[in-house]
């Protein structure tokens, strides 16, 4: 079994749900408390042993790449002024020289197409996919849980969670086989089914460990839900040929592609922040008590 060392971050989306905030700024640069969404995703990947990072970007996304570069003037100024705390705050933004690459998704043809755009980076290796919109608060980072499940099963693993049946049309949904309560065998996958047609209410969140063979399936460019090339459809074609499991991860997921989910993430992460938590708890109490 090959070790998991590569991760792909699809970040070419237009962020239409966050306009006007995202008119001139990548939605993945929106901060939750004090860190942009993309940095949470990169740090989570690193914590799972990922050493090579590929961002699938588009026009207007250069800030995402800048964020993980050395900021020489800023760092020199902070050193001159002996601002050690501020310097330490930059630690999570540093990646090994040469370990982060970008490819462009020139046309918005869907998540499956975005992953296919990273095919030269992926090569013949297993790879992770992290959608930065999905933020997971967990003791063991979500991707590390998936990586452990990959080492156990030797195949594709997606992070899954139960959703209300009326929400199935927002997600990729599993058809399930053998289930030990944590790992569940995937026997089918449907992208955004109507509630009445959903084979279960177990949905995929934006964390995947996939085998490179999915690229060959995505290359067919079959259009699925919403007229897009869906990653879910490419993955579905691997079922029966390779191990494929869903992992009920431990942790809480926030959909930061949605305004309410994004605001909830701010509160949840602020309440975990040692310096902020007391003040936030106090003002929340004031709002709730009116
Ligand atoms: C994508 C995937 C979907 C998955 C979801 C998780 O959908 O296509 O299968 O359940 O991410 O966030 P999107 O949110 O891009 O519509």
Coordinates of N, CA and C and ligand atoms in Angstrom, one line a residue, residues 111 131 134 170-172 191-192 204-206 208 230 232 253, ligand 1:
X111 N -16.7 19.8 -9.6 CA -15.7 19.3 -8.7 C -14.9 18.2 -9.3
X131 N -12.1 20.0 0.9 CA -12.8 21.2 0.5 C -12.8 22.2 1.6
X134 N -15.7 23.1 4.1 CA -16.1 22.2 5.2 C -15.0 22.3 6.2
X170 N -28.4 18.3 -1.2 CA -27.2 19.1 -1.1 C -25.9 18.4 -1.1
X171 N -25.9 17.0 -1.1 CA -24.7 16.2 -0.8 C -24.6 15.0 -1.7
X172 N -23.4 14.4 -1.7 CA -23.2 13.1 -2.2 C -23.7 12.1 -1.2
X191 N -25.0 11.6 -6.4 CA -24.8 13.0 -6.1 C -26.1 13.8 -6.0
X192 N -26.4 14.4 -4.9 CA -27.5 15.3 -4.7 C -28.9 14.7 -5.1
X204 N -21.6 12.6 2.2 CA -20.2 12.8 2.2 C -19.9 14.3 2.6
X205 N -18.9 14.5 3.4 CA -18.4 15.9 3.7 C -17.1 16.0 2.9
X206 N -16.6 17.2 2.9 CA -15.5 17.5 2.0 C -14.1 17.0 2.4
X208 N -11.7 13.4 1.6 CA -11.7 12.2 0.8 C -10.2 11.7 0.8
X230 N -19.1 15.4 -12.0 CA -19.2 15.2 -10.5 C -18.1 14.2 -10.0
X232 N -18.3 12.6 -7.3 CA -19.1 11.5 -6.8 C -19.4 10.4 -7.9
X253 N -18.8 19.2 12.1 CA -18.5 19.8 10.8 C -19.3 21.1 10.6
Ligands
LIG1 C1 -19.6 18.7 -2.9 C2 -19.7 17.3 -3.4 C3 -20.7 16.5 -2.6 C4 -20.4 16.6 -1.1 C5 -20.2 18.1 -0.7 C6 -19.6 18.2 0.7 O1 -20.8 19.4 -3.2 O2 -20.1 17.3 -4.8 O3 -20.8 15.2 -2.9 O4 -21.3 16.0 -0.3 O5 -19.3 18.8 -1.5 O6 -19.5 19.5 1.1 P1 -20.8 21.0 -3.2 O7 -20.9 21.5 -1.8 O8 -19.6 21.5 -4.0 O9 -22.1 21.3 -3.9

